[in-house]
Amino acid sequence: VTAEAAKVEPPPRSMDFSVSVNGNQLTLSAASIPTDIARVYVYWGDRKQTTIADSPGTILANGVVHQYLRGGGYNIRVVTIDAAYNSLEYTFAEDSDLAVVLP
């Protein structure tokens, strides 16, 4: 019997998000997106809509826009999936820009 060790831990988080707020409209973007990211899910924290990006490099570089129905505090959660089907979750604990307060 031959056994082989394999690295099974996910890669480290490497995306840095930024947000801009205009009233109840928020734009989420990321300047540096790893090339192996195949899909991104954005959970806006309002339980109304999830954004799924199959071309995350283009979409996040240009900014994803979300319209909230009312002001208040929201915690955005972003899940990335790479070409090897590894997923990483980003929350306000890793990136403080993902906690937003709207007027």
PDB file of N, CA, C and O in Angstrom, residues 49-81:
ATOM      1  N   GLN A  49     -31.263  39.751  -2.256  1.00  0.00           N
ATOM      2  CA  GLN A  49     -30.642  39.414  -3.526  1.00  0.00           C
ATOM      3  C   GLN A  49     -29.239  38.883  -3.286  1.00  0.00           C
ATOM      4  O   GLN A  49     -28.543  39.305  -2.368  1.00  0.00           O
ATOM      5  N   THR A  50     -28.831  37.947  -4.125  1.00  0.00           N
ATOM      6  CA  THR A  50     -27.461  37.459  -4.172  1.00  0.00           C
ATOM      7  C   THR A  50     -26.958  37.709  -5.585  1.00  0.00           C
ATOM      8  O   THR A  50     -27.673  37.452  -6.551  1.00  0.00           O
ATOM      9  N   THR A  51     -25.749  38.201  -5.700  1.00  0.00           N
ATOM     10  CA  THR A  51     -25.151  38.400  -7.016  1.00  0.00           C
ATOM     11  C   THR A  51     -24.182  37.263  -7.282  1.00  0.00           C
ATOM     12  O   THR A  51     -23.335  36.959  -6.441  1.00  0.00           O
ATOM     13  N   ILE A  52     -24.311  36.633  -8.444  1.00  0.00           N
ATOM     14  CA  ILE A  52     -23.415  35.552  -8.848  1.00  0.00           C
ATOM     15  C   ILE A  52     -22.645  36.036 -10.066  1.00  0.00           C
ATOM     16  O   ILE A  52     -23.240  36.443 -11.063  1.00  0.00           O
ATOM     17  N   ALA A  53     -21.318  36.006  -9.967  1.00  0.00           N
ATOM     18  CA  ALA A  53     -20.474  36.486 -11.058  1.00  0.00           C
ATOM     19  C   ALA A  53     -19.653  35.338 -11.610  1.00  0.00           C
ATOM     20  O   ALA A  53     -18.819  34.765 -10.904  1.00  0.00           O
ATOM     21  N   ASP A  54     -19.907  34.976 -12.880  1.00  0.00           N
ATOM     22  CA  ASP A  54     -19.133  33.933 -13.537  1.00  0.00           C
ATOM     23  C   ASP A  54     -17.869  34.478 -14.187  1.00  0.00           C
ATOM     24  O   ASP A  54     -17.011  33.715 -14.584  1.00  0.00           O
ATOM     25  N   SER A  55     -17.768  35.772 -14.327  1.00  0.00           N
ATOM     26  CA  SER A  55     -16.565  36.429 -14.844  1.00  0.00           C
ATOM     27  C   SER A  55     -16.111  37.443 -13.795  1.00  0.00           C
ATOM     28  O   SER A  55     -16.190  38.650 -14.014  1.00  0.00           O
ATOM     29  N   PRO A  56     -15.654  36.956 -12.637  1.00  0.00           N
ATOM     30  CA  PRO A  56     -15.410  37.878 -11.521  1.00  0.00           C
ATOM     31  C   PRO A  56     -14.324  38.907 -11.782  1.00  0.00           C
ATOM     32  O   PRO A  56     -14.397  40.012 -11.258  1.00  0.00           O
ATOM     33  N   GLY A  57     -13.351  38.592 -12.598  1.00  0.00           N
ATOM     34  CA  GLY A  57     -12.295  39.562 -12.873  1.00  0.00           C
ATOM     35  C   GLY A  57     -12.836  40.832 -13.478  1.00  0.00           C
ATOM     36  O   GLY A  57     -12.538  41.935 -13.034  1.00  0.00           O
ATOM     37  N   THR A  58     -13.678  40.705 -14.468  1.00  0.00           N
ATOM     38  CA  THR A  58     -14.263  41.863 -15.130  1.00  0.00           C
ATOM     39  C   THR A  58     -15.305  42.546 -14.264  1.00  0.00           C
ATOM     40  O   THR A  58     -15.309  43.764 -14.105  1.00  0.00           O
ATOM     41  N   ILE A  59     -16.180  41.761 -13.671  1.00  0.00           N
ATOM     42  CA  ILE A  59     -17.300  42.327 -12.919  1.00  0.00           C
ATOM     43  C   ILE A  59     -16.824  43.070 -11.677  1.00  0.00           C
ATOM     44  O   ILE A  59     -17.237  44.196 -11.414  1.00  0.00           O
ATOM     45  N   LEU A  60     -15.937  42.452 -10.896  1.00  0.00           N
ATOM     46  CA  LEU A  60     -15.479  43.110  -9.673  1.00  0.00           C
ATOM     47  C   LEU A  60     -14.533  44.267  -9.964  1.00  0.00           C
ATOM     48  O   LEU A  60     -14.469  45.218  -9.198  1.00  0.00           O
ATOM     49  N   ALA A  61     -13.789  44.197 -11.042  1.00  0.00           N
ATOM     50  CA  ALA A  61     -12.916  45.319 -11.402  1.00  0.00           C
ATOM     51  C   ALA A  61     -13.747  46.550 -11.750  1.00  0.00           C
ATOM     52  O   ALA A  61     -13.391  47.675 -11.402  1.00  0.00           O
ATOM     53  N   ASN A  62     -14.886  46.344 -12.423  1.00  0.00           N
ATOM     54  CA  ASN A  62     -15.764  47.453 -12.793  1.00  0.00           C
ATOM     55  C   ASN A  62     -16.682  47.884 -11.656  1.00  0.00           C
ATOM     56  O   ASN A  62     -17.190  48.990 -11.655  1.00  0.00           O
ATOM     57  N   GLY A  63     -16.938  46.983 -10.713  1.00  0.00           N
ATOM     58  CA  GLY A  63     -17.813  47.282  -9.583  1.00  0.00           C
ATOM     59  C   GLY A  63     -19.189  46.682  -9.768  1.00  0.00           C
ATOM     60  O   GLY A  63     -19.781  46.767 -10.837  1.00  0.00           O
ATOM     61  N   VAL A  64     -19.669  46.037  -8.719  1.00  0.00           N
ATOM     62  CA  VAL A  64     -21.008  45.452  -8.690  1.00  0.00           C
ATOM     63  C   VAL A  64     -21.891  46.392  -7.891  1.00  0.00           C
ATOM     64  O   VAL A  64     -21.559  46.768  -6.770  1.00  0.00           O
ATOM     65  N   VAL A  65     -23.021  46.786  -8.467  1.00  0.00           N
ATOM     66  CA  VAL A  65     -23.905  47.755  -7.833  1.00  0.00           C
ATOM     67  C   VAL A  65     -25.099  47.031  -7.220  1.00  0.00           C
ATOM     68  O   VAL A  65     -25.681  46.131  -7.839  1.00  0.00           O
ATOM     69  N   HIS A  66     -25.455  47.434  -6.000  1.00  0.00           N
ATOM     70  CA  HIS A  66     -26.623  46.883  -5.312  1.00  0.00           C
ATOM     71  C   HIS A  66     -27.418  48.034  -4.715  1.00  0.00           C
ATOM     72  O   HIS A  66     -26.858  48.945  -4.118  1.00  0.00           O
ATOM     73  N   GLN A  67     -28.733  47.984  -4.878  1.00  0.00           N
ATOM     74  CA  GLN A  67     -29.631  49.002  -4.336  1.00  0.00           C
ATOM     75  C   GLN A  67     -30.332  48.440  -3.113  1.00  0.00           C
ATOM     76  O   GLN A  67     -31.073  47.463  -3.209  1.00  0.00           O
ATOM     77  N   TYR A  68     -30.098  49.027  -1.951  1.00  0.00           N
ATOM     78  CA  TYR A  68     -30.786  48.633  -0.724  1.00  0.00           C
ATOM     79  C   TYR A  68     -32.122  49.368  -0.649  1.00  0.00           C
ATOM     80  O   TYR A  68     -32.242  50.493  -1.120  1.00  0.00           O
ATOM     81  N   LEU A  69     -33.102  48.732  -0.038  1.00  0.00           N
ATOM     82  CA  LEU A  69     -34.429  49.334   0.079  1.00  0.00           C
ATOM     83  C   LEU A  69     -34.499  50.371   1.194  1.00  0.00           C
ATOM     84  O   LEU A  69     -35.340  51.254   1.170  1.00  0.00           O
ATOM     85  N   ARG A  70     -33.606  50.252   2.175  1.00  0.00           N
ATOM     86  CA  ARG A  70     -33.594  51.224   3.269  1.00  0.00           C
ATOM     87  C   ARG A  70     -32.185  51.324   3.834  1.00  0.00           C
ATOM     88  O   ARG A  70     -31.344  50.458   3.623  1.00  0.00           O
ATOM     89  N   GLY A  71     -31.968  52.371   4.585  1.00  0.00           N
ATOM     90  CA  GLY A  71     -30.668  52.582   5.205  1.00  0.00           C
ATOM     91  C   GLY A  71     -30.462  51.651   6.381  1.00  0.00           C
ATOM     92  O   GLY A  71     -31.325  50.875   6.755  1.00  0.00           O
ATOM     93  N   GLY A  72     -29.285  51.736   6.965  1.00  0.00           N
ATOM     94  CA  GLY A  72     -28.955  50.905   8.119  1.00  0.00           C
ATOM     95  C   GLY A  72     -27.620  50.232   7.937  1.00  0.00           C
ATOM     96  O   GLY A  72     -26.873  50.519   7.006  1.00  0.00           O
ATOM     97  N   GLY A  73     -27.320  49.316   8.826  1.00  0.00           N
ATOM     98  CA  GLY A  73     -26.055  48.599   8.775  1.00  0.00           C
ATOM     99  C   GLY A  73     -26.215  47.243   8.111  1.00  0.00           C
ATOM    100  O   GLY A  73     -27.182  46.523   8.361  1.00  0.00           O
ATOM    101  N   TYR A  74     -25.259  46.895   7.252  1.00  0.00           N
ATOM    102  CA  TYR A  74     -25.290  45.628   6.529  1.00  0.00           C
ATOM    103  C   TYR A  74     -23.904  45.003   6.537  1.00  0.00           C
ATOM    104  O   TYR A  74     -22.901  45.711   6.406  1.00  0.00           O
ATOM    105  N   ASN A  75     -23.871  43.681   6.685  1.00  0.00           N
ATOM    106  CA  ASN A  75     -22.626  42.927   6.588  1.00  0.00           C
ATOM    107  C   ASN A  75     -22.661  42.116   5.309  1.00  0.00           C
ATOM    108  O   ASN A  75     -23.486  41.217   5.161  1.00  0.00           O
ATOM    109  N   ILE A  76     -21.773  42.434   4.394  1.00  0.00           N
ATOM    110  CA  ILE A  76     -21.684  41.750   3.111  1.00  0.00           C
ATOM    111  C   ILE A  76     -20.796  40.524   3.283  1.00  0.00           C
ATOM    112  O   ILE A  76     -19.788  40.565   3.992  1.00  0.00           O
ATOM    113  N   ARG A  77     -21.181  39.433   2.621  1.00  0.00           N
ATOM    114  CA  ARG A  77     -20.368  38.220   2.624  1.00  0.00           C
ATOM    115  C   ARG A  77     -20.072  37.869   1.175  1.00  0.00           C
ATOM    116  O   ARG A  77     -20.967  37.855   0.328  1.00  0.00           O
ATOM    117  N   VAL A  78     -18.796  37.598   0.878  1.00  0.00           N
ATOM    118  CA  VAL A  78     -18.377  37.234  -0.474  1.00  0.00           C
ATOM    119  C   VAL A  78     -17.753  35.846  -0.416  1.00  0.00           C
ATOM    120  O   VAL A  78     -16.894  35.580   0.430  1.00  0.00           O
ATOM    121  N   VAL A  79     -18.196  34.958  -1.301  1.00  0.00           N
ATOM    122  CA  VAL A  79     -17.632  33.616  -1.397  1.00  0.00           C
ATOM    123  C   VAL A  79     -17.022  33.478  -2.781  1.00  0.00           C
ATOM    124  O   VAL A  79     -17.686  33.733  -3.785  1.00  0.00           O
ATOM    125  N   THR A  80     -15.744  33.086  -2.823  1.00  0.00           N
ATOM    126  CA  THR A  80     -15.066  32.862  -4.103  1.00  0.00           C
ATOM    127  C   THR A  80     -14.829  31.370  -4.277  1.00  0.00           C
ATOM    128  O   THR A  80     -14.594  30.645  -3.312  1.00  0.00           O
ATOM    129  N   ILE A  81     -14.891  30.927  -5.532  1.00  0.00           N
ATOM    130  CA  ILE A  81     -14.607  29.536  -5.868  1.00  0.00           C
ATOM    131  C   ILE A  81     -13.573  29.552  -6.979  1.00  0.00           C
ATOM    132  O   ILE A  81     -13.763  30.214  -8.009  1.00  0.00           O
TER     133      ILE A  81
END
